[in-house]
Amino acid sequence: MESSQPYEPSTQTNQPFFNHNPTSLKIAVIGFGNFGQFLAKAFVRQGHTVLAHSRSDYSATAQKLGVSFFSDPDDLCEQHPEVVVLCTSILSTEKVIKTIPFQRLRRNTLVVDVLSVKEFPRDLLLSYLPPEFDILCTHPMFGPQSGKLSWVGLPFVFDRVRIGSGDYRTDRCDEFLGIFAREGCRMVEMSCAEHDKFAAGSQFVTHTMGRVLERFRLESSPINTKGYETLLNLVHNTAGDSFDLYYGLFMYNKNAMEQLERLDMAFEGLKKELFGNLHEVCRKQLFGHTEGITESITQSENKIPKFLPPSPMKVGIPEFLNGIGKGVETHVAKLESEIGDFHKLLVTRTLKLKKLGVPCKHVMLPPLLSSLN
């Protein structure tokens, strides 16, 4: 699908089989951290038998949730779960897959991933899993923060990468998807490649802006606007995710680099537009009065103006900021220490802006005034 084409609503799925009477599945969750526990609660709530394995000991937490915890992956696989859900981090996925004793599972086991990127785990599963295993790539596009109250209306993306023939295997896949449909998720079926293209322009950009604003150190104030509250919430949500997740979104989605470059270009373009307008204001404030002097020089036979100040005319940073007003004059000391020769700065900026293709008029004092300075 071309990036210029609009998103097609037809990819949203509302098949009737998502609403059929549920049957209990035996589901193994490998990676029982925050997200694994988050999903396990829904699995248990809907009456499914849930097993779990993780490198850390979550046996006490699992017991509270009604989940059977296994510290040894061999013991878990010998329970013959019908569905194995990989809830690992993006960066550790391949390492975890290599440790799973697939030979102890049934040959037609359904393996599901829930990573935030899709082409990467799809290729790993196709490479490492026995050919008899079914593969379902999914992305619940929410987490413990955004989905803590309800999953209603939240998008759940899935791709039936490899589902074997036969009613049992197709029904099992549908039953697993039905868990999310019954929770009210908006079911969206699309290919892994399509997902990664859309996610780079939404999820990765969202995480990037959240982390940029976090480093900007946004703080709440007594006069927050609705828009500012939205930014604060964005920072709060993204700060709750690990940097490994963000790095994984960048490293394992081939579209992420393009989005990062587009963000950089957009910011640079915005700065150029601001500086271009500021430059024009500076030119008018500083040099607008010289037009009358230049005209009188041209009209005079001896090239000497009829009204020249007795001393060199100089407009520095204090004079300029005082002319603008509106409180900017309070920044005189800082600007003087950082800018120095204001006129030289304006001339240099003019040449640079013209080189960058930003429309502006060249700043130059009339020859006679330049000689006086």
Short mmCIF file of C-alpha atoms in Angstrom, two decimals:
data_model
loop_
_atom_site.label_atom_id
_atom_site.label_comp_id
_atom_site.label_asym_id
_atom_site.label_seq_id
_atom_site.Cartn_x
_atom_site.Cartn_y
_atom_site.Cartn_z
CA MET A 1 0.00 0.00 0.00
CA GLU A 2 1.40 3.40 -0.97
CA SER A 3 1.91 5.85 1.88
CA SER A 4 -0.07 8.46 -0.04
CA GLN A 5 -3.17 6.30 -0.12
CA PRO A 6 -5.76 6.78 2.65
CA TYR A 7 -6.33 4.09 5.26
CA GLU A 8 -9.10 1.79 4.09
CA PRO A 9 -11.86 1.18 6.64
CA SER A 10 -12.44 -2.25 5.08
CA THR A 11 -9.43 -3.55 7.02
CA GLN A 12 -11.43 -3.20 10.22
CA THR A 13 -12.91 -6.58 11.02
CA ASN A 14 -16.25 -7.36 12.62
CA GLN A 15 -16.76 -11.00 11.67
CA PRO A 16 -19.63 -12.79 13.45
CA PHE A 17 -17.38 -15.58 14.77
CA PHE A 18 -15.90 -13.13 17.29
CA ASN A 19 -19.23 -13.20 19.11
CA HIS A 20 -19.77 -16.95 19.28
CA ASN A 21 -19.99 -18.73 22.62
CA PRO A 22 -16.44 -18.93 23.97
CA THR A 23 -14.65 -22.20 24.63
CA SER A 24 -11.85 -22.47 27.13
CA LEU A 25 -8.27 -22.42 25.85
CA LYS A 26 -5.07 -23.40 27.61
CA ILE A 27 -2.82 -20.36 27.06
CA ALA A 28 0.85 -20.11 27.99
CA VAL A 29 2.30 -16.63 28.48
CA ILE A 30 6.06 -16.48 28.03
CA GLY A 31 7.35 -13.24 29.52
CA PHE A 32 5.28 -12.47 32.60
CA GLY A 33 6.25 -8.84 33.13
CA ASN A 34 3.81 -5.93 33.24
CA PHE A 35 2.32 -6.53 29.81
CA GLY A 36 2.15 -10.31 30.21
CA GLN A 37 0.27 -9.88 33.50
CA PHE A 38 -1.96 -7.27 31.88
CA LEU A 39 -3.07 -9.74 29.18
CA ALA A 40 -3.27 -12.69 31.57
CA LYS A 41 -5.89 -10.89 33.66
CA ALA A 42 -8.20 -10.72 30.64
CA PHE A 43 -7.52 -14.35 29.71
CA VAL A 44 -8.41 -15.52 33.22
CA ARG A 45 -11.42 -13.19 33.37
CA GLN A 46 -12.87 -14.89 30.30
CA GLY A 47 -12.46 -18.37 31.76
CA HIS A 48 -9.28 -19.57 30.04
CA THR A 49 -6.58 -21.64 31.74
CA VAL A 50 -3.41 -19.59 31.91
CA LEU A 51 0.16 -20.78 32.41
CA ALA A 52 3.17 -18.49 32.65
CA HIS A 53 6.96 -18.56 32.47
CA SER A 54 9.51 -15.78 32.95
CA ARG A 55 13.17 -15.41 33.85
CA SER A 56 12.16 -13.60 37.05
CA ASP A 57 10.15 -15.32 39.76
CA TYR A 58 6.56 -14.09 39.47
CA SER A 59 5.05 -17.09 41.24
CA ALA A 60 3.42 -14.98 43.98
CA THR A 61 1.91 -12.54 41.47
CA ALA A 62 0.73 -15.42 39.29
CA GLN A 63 -0.99 -17.08 42.22
CA LYS A 64 -2.93 -13.89 42.99
CA LEU A 65 -4.08 -13.71 39.36
CA GLY A 66 -5.12 -17.34 39.17
CA VAL A 67 -2.22 -18.26 36.87
CA SER A 68 0.06 -21.33 37.12
CA PHE A 69 3.70 -20.21 37.09
CA PHE A 70 6.56 -22.39 35.82
CA SER A 71 10.17 -21.35 36.35
CA ASP A 72 11.35 -24.00 33.86
CA PRO A 73 10.18 -23.62 30.24
CA ASP A 74 10.37 -27.41 29.72
CA ASP A 75 7.84 -27.95 32.50
CA LEU A 76 5.53 -25.34 30.98
CA CYS A 77 5.71 -26.87 27.49
CA GLU A 78 4.98 -30.34 28.86
CA GLN A 79 1.57 -28.99 29.91
CA HIS A 80 0.79 -28.87 26.15
CA PRO A 81 -0.81 -25.42 25.94
CA GLU A 82 -2.92 -24.86 22.83
CA VAL A 83 -1.69 -21.27 22.49
CA VAL A 84 1.74 -19.82 23.35
CA VAL A 85 1.80 -16.01 23.66
CA LEU A 86 5.22 -14.32 23.47
CA CYS A 87 5.17 -11.23 25.71
CA THR A 88 8.87 -10.45 25.54
CA SER A 89 10.58 -7.15 24.79
CA ILE A 90 11.46 -6.47 21.17
CA LEU A 91 15.19 -6.63 21.90
CA SER A 92 15.03 -10.00 23.69
CA THR A 93 12.59 -11.79 21.38
CA GLU A 94 15.08 -13.82 19.36
CA LYS A 95 16.99 -14.89 22.46
CA VAL A 96 13.78 -16.06 24.15
CA ILE A 97 12.55 -17.96 21.08
CA LYS A 98 15.83 -19.90 21.00
CA THR A 99 15.24 -21.09 24.58
CA ILE A 100 11.74 -22.52 24.00
CA PRO A 101 11.76 -26.35 23.77
CA PHE A 102 9.35 -26.59 20.83
CA GLN A 103 9.84 -30.35 20.69
CA ARG A 104 7.88 -30.65 23.94
CA LEU A 105 4.86 -28.84 22.48
CA ARG A 106 2.19 -30.34 20.28
CA ARG A 107 3.06 -30.10 16.60
CA ASN A 108 0.10 -27.86 15.73
CA THR A 109 0.52 -25.37 18.59
CA LEU A 110 -0.55 -21.79 17.85
CA VAL A 111 2.22 -19.28 18.60
CA VAL A 112 1.20 -15.62 19.00
CA ASP A 113 3.41 -12.55 19.33
CA VAL A 114 2.23 -9.20 20.70
CA LEU A 115 5.20 -6.99 19.82
CA SER A 116 4.87 -3.36 18.73
CA VAL A 117 6.64 -4.16 15.44
CA LYS A 118 5.41 -6.91 13.16
CA GLU A 119 7.73 -7.80 10.27
CA PHE A 120 10.60 -8.55 12.65
CA PRO A 121 8.81 -11.18 14.82
CA ARG A 122 7.04 -12.63 11.77
CA ASP A 123 10.38 -13.37 10.13
CA LEU A 124 11.79 -14.80 13.38
CA LEU A 125 8.84 -17.15 13.90
CA LEU A 126 8.89 -18.34 10.31
CA SER A 127 12.61 -19.02 10.71
CA TYR A 128 12.69 -20.78 14.09
CA LEU A 129 9.31 -22.51 14.45
CA PRO A 130 8.69 -25.98 13.06
CA PRO A 131 6.60 -25.77 9.85
CA GLU A 132 3.65 -27.52 11.53
CA PHE A 133 3.14 -24.70 14.04
CA ASP A 134 0.53 -22.01 13.47
CA ILE A 135 1.63 -18.36 13.61
CA LEU A 136 -0.54 -15.36 14.49
CA CYS A 137 1.12 -11.93 14.64
CA THR A 138 -0.79 -9.38 16.71
CA HIS A 139 -0.38 -5.94 18.21
CA PRO A 140 -2.71 -4.77 20.96
CA MET A 141 -2.19 -1.04 20.41
CA PHE A 142 -2.67 -0.23 24.08
CA GLY A 143 -1.08 -1.19 27.36
CA PRO A 144 -1.50 -1.20 31.14
CA GLN A 145 -1.79 2.61 31.18
CA SER A 146 -4.05 3.34 28.22
CA GLY A 147 -6.13 0.19 28.73
CA LYS A 148 -6.37 0.04 32.49
CA LEU A 149 -10.04 1.05 32.61
CA SER A 150 -11.41 -0.50 29.42
CA TRP A 151 -10.36 -1.94 26.07
CA VAL A 152 -13.51 -0.75 24.33
CA GLY A 153 -12.69 0.91 21.02
CA LEU A 154 -8.94 0.33 21.33
CA PRO A 155 -7.32 -1.08 18.16
CA PHE A 156 -6.10 -4.67 18.02
CA VAL A 157 -4.13 -5.42 14.84
CA PHE A 158 -3.59 -8.99 13.66
CA ASP A 159 -2.22 -10.97 10.74
CA ARG A 160 -2.91 -14.70 10.26
CA VAL A 161 0.61 -15.43 9.04
CA ARG A 162 0.25 -19.20 8.97
CA ILE A 163 -2.88 -21.03 10.12
CA GLY A 164 -3.18 -24.69 9.14
CA SER A 165 -6.24 -26.21 7.53
CA GLY A 166 -8.93 -27.91 9.55
CA ASP A 167 -11.75 -26.65 11.74
CA TYR A 168 -9.86 -27.08 15.00
CA ARG A 169 -6.96 -24.85 14.00
CA THR A 170 -9.07 -22.11 12.45
CA ASP A 171 -11.54 -22.19 15.36
CA ARG A 172 -8.68 -22.00 17.87
CA CYS A 173 -7.29 -18.92 16.12
CA ASP A 174 -10.74 -17.33 16.02
CA GLU A 175 -11.29 -18.11 19.70
CA PHE A 176 -8.06 -16.41 20.69
CA LEU A 177 -8.97 -13.34 18.62
CA GLY A 178 -12.41 -13.46 20.20
CA ILE A 179 -10.88 -12.70 23.60
CA PHE A 180 -10.03 -9.20 22.41
CA ALA A 181 -13.24 -8.76 20.43
CA ARG A 182 -15.32 -9.57 23.51
CA GLU A 183 -13.35 -6.98 25.49
CA GLY A 184 -14.59 -4.42 22.95
CA CYS A 185 -11.41 -3.95 20.91
CA ARG A 186 -11.61 -2.56 17.40
CA MET A 187 -10.33 -5.56 15.42
CA VAL A 188 -8.11 -4.55 12.48
CA GLU A 189 -6.72 -7.21 10.15
CA MET A 190 -3.75 -6.09 8.04
CA SER A 191 -0.41 -7.44 6.88
CA CYS A 192 2.69 -7.06 9.03
CA ALA A 193 4.24 -4.76 6.41
CA GLU A 194 1.21 -2.47 6.38
CA HIS A 195 1.20 -2.37 10.17
CA ASP A 196 4.83 -1.28 10.36
CA LYS A 197 4.30 1.47 7.80
CA PHE A 198 1.33 2.90 9.72
CA ALA A 199 2.93 2.38 13.15
CA ALA A 200 6.09 4.27 12.19
CA GLY A 201 3.95 7.29 11.36
CA SER A 202 1.86 7.06 14.51
CA GLN A 203 3.30 5.05 17.39
CA PHE A 204 6.98 5.84 16.78
CA VAL A 205 6.27 9.55 16.19
CA THR A 206 4.12 9.63 19.35
CA HIS A 207 6.87 8.05 21.45
CA THR A 208 9.47 10.38 19.92
CA MET A 209 7.51 13.53 20.70
CA GLY A 210 6.73 12.27 24.20
CA ARG A 211 10.40 11.66 24.93
CA VAL A 212 11.46 14.99 23.44
CA LEU A 213 8.94 16.82 25.63
CA GLU A 214 10.06 14.78 28.65
CA ARG A 215 13.62 16.02 28.14
CA PHE A 216 12.20 19.50 27.62
CA ARG A 217 10.86 19.10 31.19
CA LEU A 218 7.31 20.24 30.73
CA GLU A 219 5.71 21.26 34.02
CA SER A 220 2.10 21.80 34.97
CA SER A 221 0.99 25.36 35.74
CA PRO A 222 -2.11 27.05 37.17
CA ILE A 223 -3.13 28.15 33.65
CA ASN A 224 -2.84 24.88 31.70
CA THR A 225 -4.81 24.82 28.46
CA LYS A 226 -6.50 21.70 27.10
CA GLY A 227 -3.75 21.35 24.52
CA TYR A 228 -1.04 21.64 27.17
CA GLU A 229 -2.79 19.01 29.31
CA THR A 230 -2.71 16.71 26.29
CA LEU A 231 1.06 17.21 26.02
CA LEU A 232 1.53 16.49 29.72
CA ASN A 233 -0.51 13.28 29.36
CA LEU A 234 1.60 12.29 26.36
CA VAL A 235 4.78 12.71 28.42
CA HIS A 236 3.25 10.71 31.29
CA ASN A 237 2.22 7.81 29.04
CA THR A 238 5.48 7.54 27.11
CA ALA A 239 7.65 7.99 30.23
CA GLY A 240 6.02 4.86 31.64
CA ASP A 241 7.53 2.75 28.83
CA SER A 242 11.13 1.60 28.87
CA PHE A 243 13.73 3.09 26.56
CA ASP A 244 14.27 -0.47 25.25
CA LEU A 245 10.74 -0.38 23.84
CA TYR A 246 11.39 2.94 22.12
CA TYR A 247 14.74 1.76 20.80
CA GLY A 248 13.07 -1.42 19.53
CA LEU A 249 10.48 0.64 17.66
CA PHE A 250 13.34 2.47 15.98
CA MET A 251 15.70 -0.45 15.42
CA TYR A 252 13.26 -3.07 14.16
CA ASN A 253 10.89 -0.99 12.04
CA LYS A 254 12.56 -0.10 8.76
CA ASN A 255 10.18 2.87 8.35
CA ALA A 256 11.23 4.56 11.60
CA MET A 257 14.36 6.25 10.24
CA GLU A 258 12.36 7.96 7.50
CA GLN A 259 9.91 9.32 10.08
CA LEU A 260 12.77 10.59 12.25
CA GLU A 261 14.28 12.41 9.28
CA ARG A 262 10.91 13.91 8.38
CA LEU A 263 10.51 15.18 11.94
CA ASP A 264 13.95 16.76 11.78
CA MET A 265 13.20 18.41 8.43
CA ALA A 266 9.86 19.70 9.69
CA PHE A 267 11.50 21.27 12.75
CA GLU A 268 14.27 22.83 10.69
CA GLY A 269 11.73 24.18 8.20
CA LEU A 270 9.73 25.73 11.01
CA LYS A 271 12.82 27.40 12.45
CA LYS A 272 13.74 28.80 9.03
CA GLU A 273 10.27 30.29 8.67
CA LEU A 274 10.45 31.88 12.12
CA PHE A 275 13.95 33.26 11.59
CA GLY A 276 12.99 34.54 8.15
CA ASN A 277 10.12 36.55 9.60
CA LEU A 278 12.25 37.74 12.52
CA HIS A 279 14.96 38.88 10.13
CA GLU A 280 12.48 41.02 8.20
CA VAL A 281 11.32 42.66 11.44
CA CYS A 282 14.94 43.37 12.41
CA ARG A 283 15.68 44.89 9.00
CA LYS A 284 12.73 47.26 9.19
CA GLN A 285 13.43 48.25 12.80
CA LEU A 286 17.12 48.92 12.24
CA PHE A 287 17.41 50.18 8.68
CA GLY A 288 14.05 51.56 7.67
CA HIS A 289 15.16 55.13 8.60
CA THR A 290 18.16 55.01 6.22
CA GLU A 291 16.00 55.14 3.10
CA GLY A 292 15.52 58.94 3.40
CA ILE A 293 19.25 59.44 3.90
CA THR A 294 20.10 57.35 0.86
CA GLU A 295 17.67 59.32 -1.28
CA SER A 296 19.13 62.69 -0.25
CA ILE A 297 22.65 61.40 -1.00
CA THR A 298 21.57 60.48 -4.52
CA GLN A 299 19.89 63.85 -5.15
CA SER A 300 22.75 65.98 -3.81
CA GLU A 301 25.31 67.23 -6.38
CA ASN A 302 28.23 66.92 -3.97
CA LYS A 303 26.89 63.52 -2.62
CA ILE A 304 26.69 64.93 0.91
CA PRO A 305 23.35 64.69 2.67
CA LYS A 306 21.76 67.83 4.06
CA PHE A 307 21.13 66.23 7.42
CA LEU A 308 23.73 63.97 8.94
CA PRO A 309 24.05 63.43 12.67
CA PRO A 310 27.09 65.00 14.23
CA SER A 311 28.27 61.61 15.48
CA PRO A 312 28.13 58.07 14.10
CA MET A 313 24.61 56.59 14.12
CA LYS A 314 24.45 53.20 15.87
CA VAL A 315 21.46 51.10 16.77
CA GLY A 316 22.43 48.36 19.20
CA ILE A 317 20.52 45.59 20.91
CA PRO A 318 19.06 47.82 23.68
CA GLU A 319 17.72 50.36 21.16
CA PHE A 320 16.31 47.61 18.98
CA LEU A 321 14.54 45.74 21.80
CA ASN A 322 13.20 48.96 23.30
CA GLY A 323 11.76 49.81 19.88
CA ILE A 324 9.95 46.48 19.75
CA GLY A 325 8.67 46.72 23.32
CA LYS A 326 6.16 44.20 24.65
CA GLY A 327 8.57 43.04 27.36
CA VAL A 328 11.36 41.78 25.09
CA GLU A 329 13.64 44.56 26.35
CA THR A 330 14.15 42.52 29.54
CA HIS A 331 16.42 40.19 27.57
CA VAL A 332 18.98 42.88 26.66
CA ALA A 333 21.80 41.59 28.87
CA LYS A 334 21.49 38.00 27.70
CA LEU A 335 21.37 38.92 24.03
CA GLU A 336 24.29 41.33 24.29
CA SER A 337 26.45 38.65 25.94
CA GLU A 338 25.58 36.00 23.37
CA ILE A 339 25.23 38.02 20.15
CA GLY A 340 27.84 40.79 20.36
CA ASP A 341 27.96 42.83 17.13
CA PHE A 342 24.28 43.02 16.15
CA HIS A 343 24.83 44.54 12.72
CA LYS A 344 27.42 41.94 11.80
CA LEU A 345 25.03 39.21 12.95
CA LEU A 346 22.24 40.54 10.72
CA VAL A 347 24.45 40.73 7.66
CA THR A 348 25.75 37.20 8.28
CA ARG A 349 22.23 35.89 8.88
CA THR A 350 21.02 37.53 5.67
CA LEU A 351 23.70 35.81 3.61
CA LYS A 352 23.02 32.48 5.30
CA LEU A 353 19.27 32.71 4.82
CA LYS A 354 19.70 33.58 1.14
CA LYS A 355 22.00 30.60 0.75
CA LEU A 356 19.31 28.39 2.30
CA GLY A 357 16.74 29.79 -0.13
CA VAL A 358 14.77 31.76 2.46
CA PRO A 359 13.34 34.94 0.85
CA CYS A 360 14.81 38.08 2.45
CA LYS A 361 16.32 41.40 1.50
CA HIS A 362 20.04 41.91 1.83
CA VAL A 363 20.93 44.07 4.82
CA MET A 364 23.53 46.77 4.13
CA LEU A 365 24.13 50.28 5.40
CA PRO A 366 24.50 53.03 2.79
CA PRO A 367 28.20 53.54 1.89
CA LEU A 368 28.47 56.88 3.66
CA LEU A 369 26.99 55.59 6.90
CA SER A 370 29.25 52.54 6.73
CA SER A 371 32.29 54.84 6.47
CA LEU A 372 31.13 56.80 9.50
CA ASN A 373 30.94 53.56 11.53
#
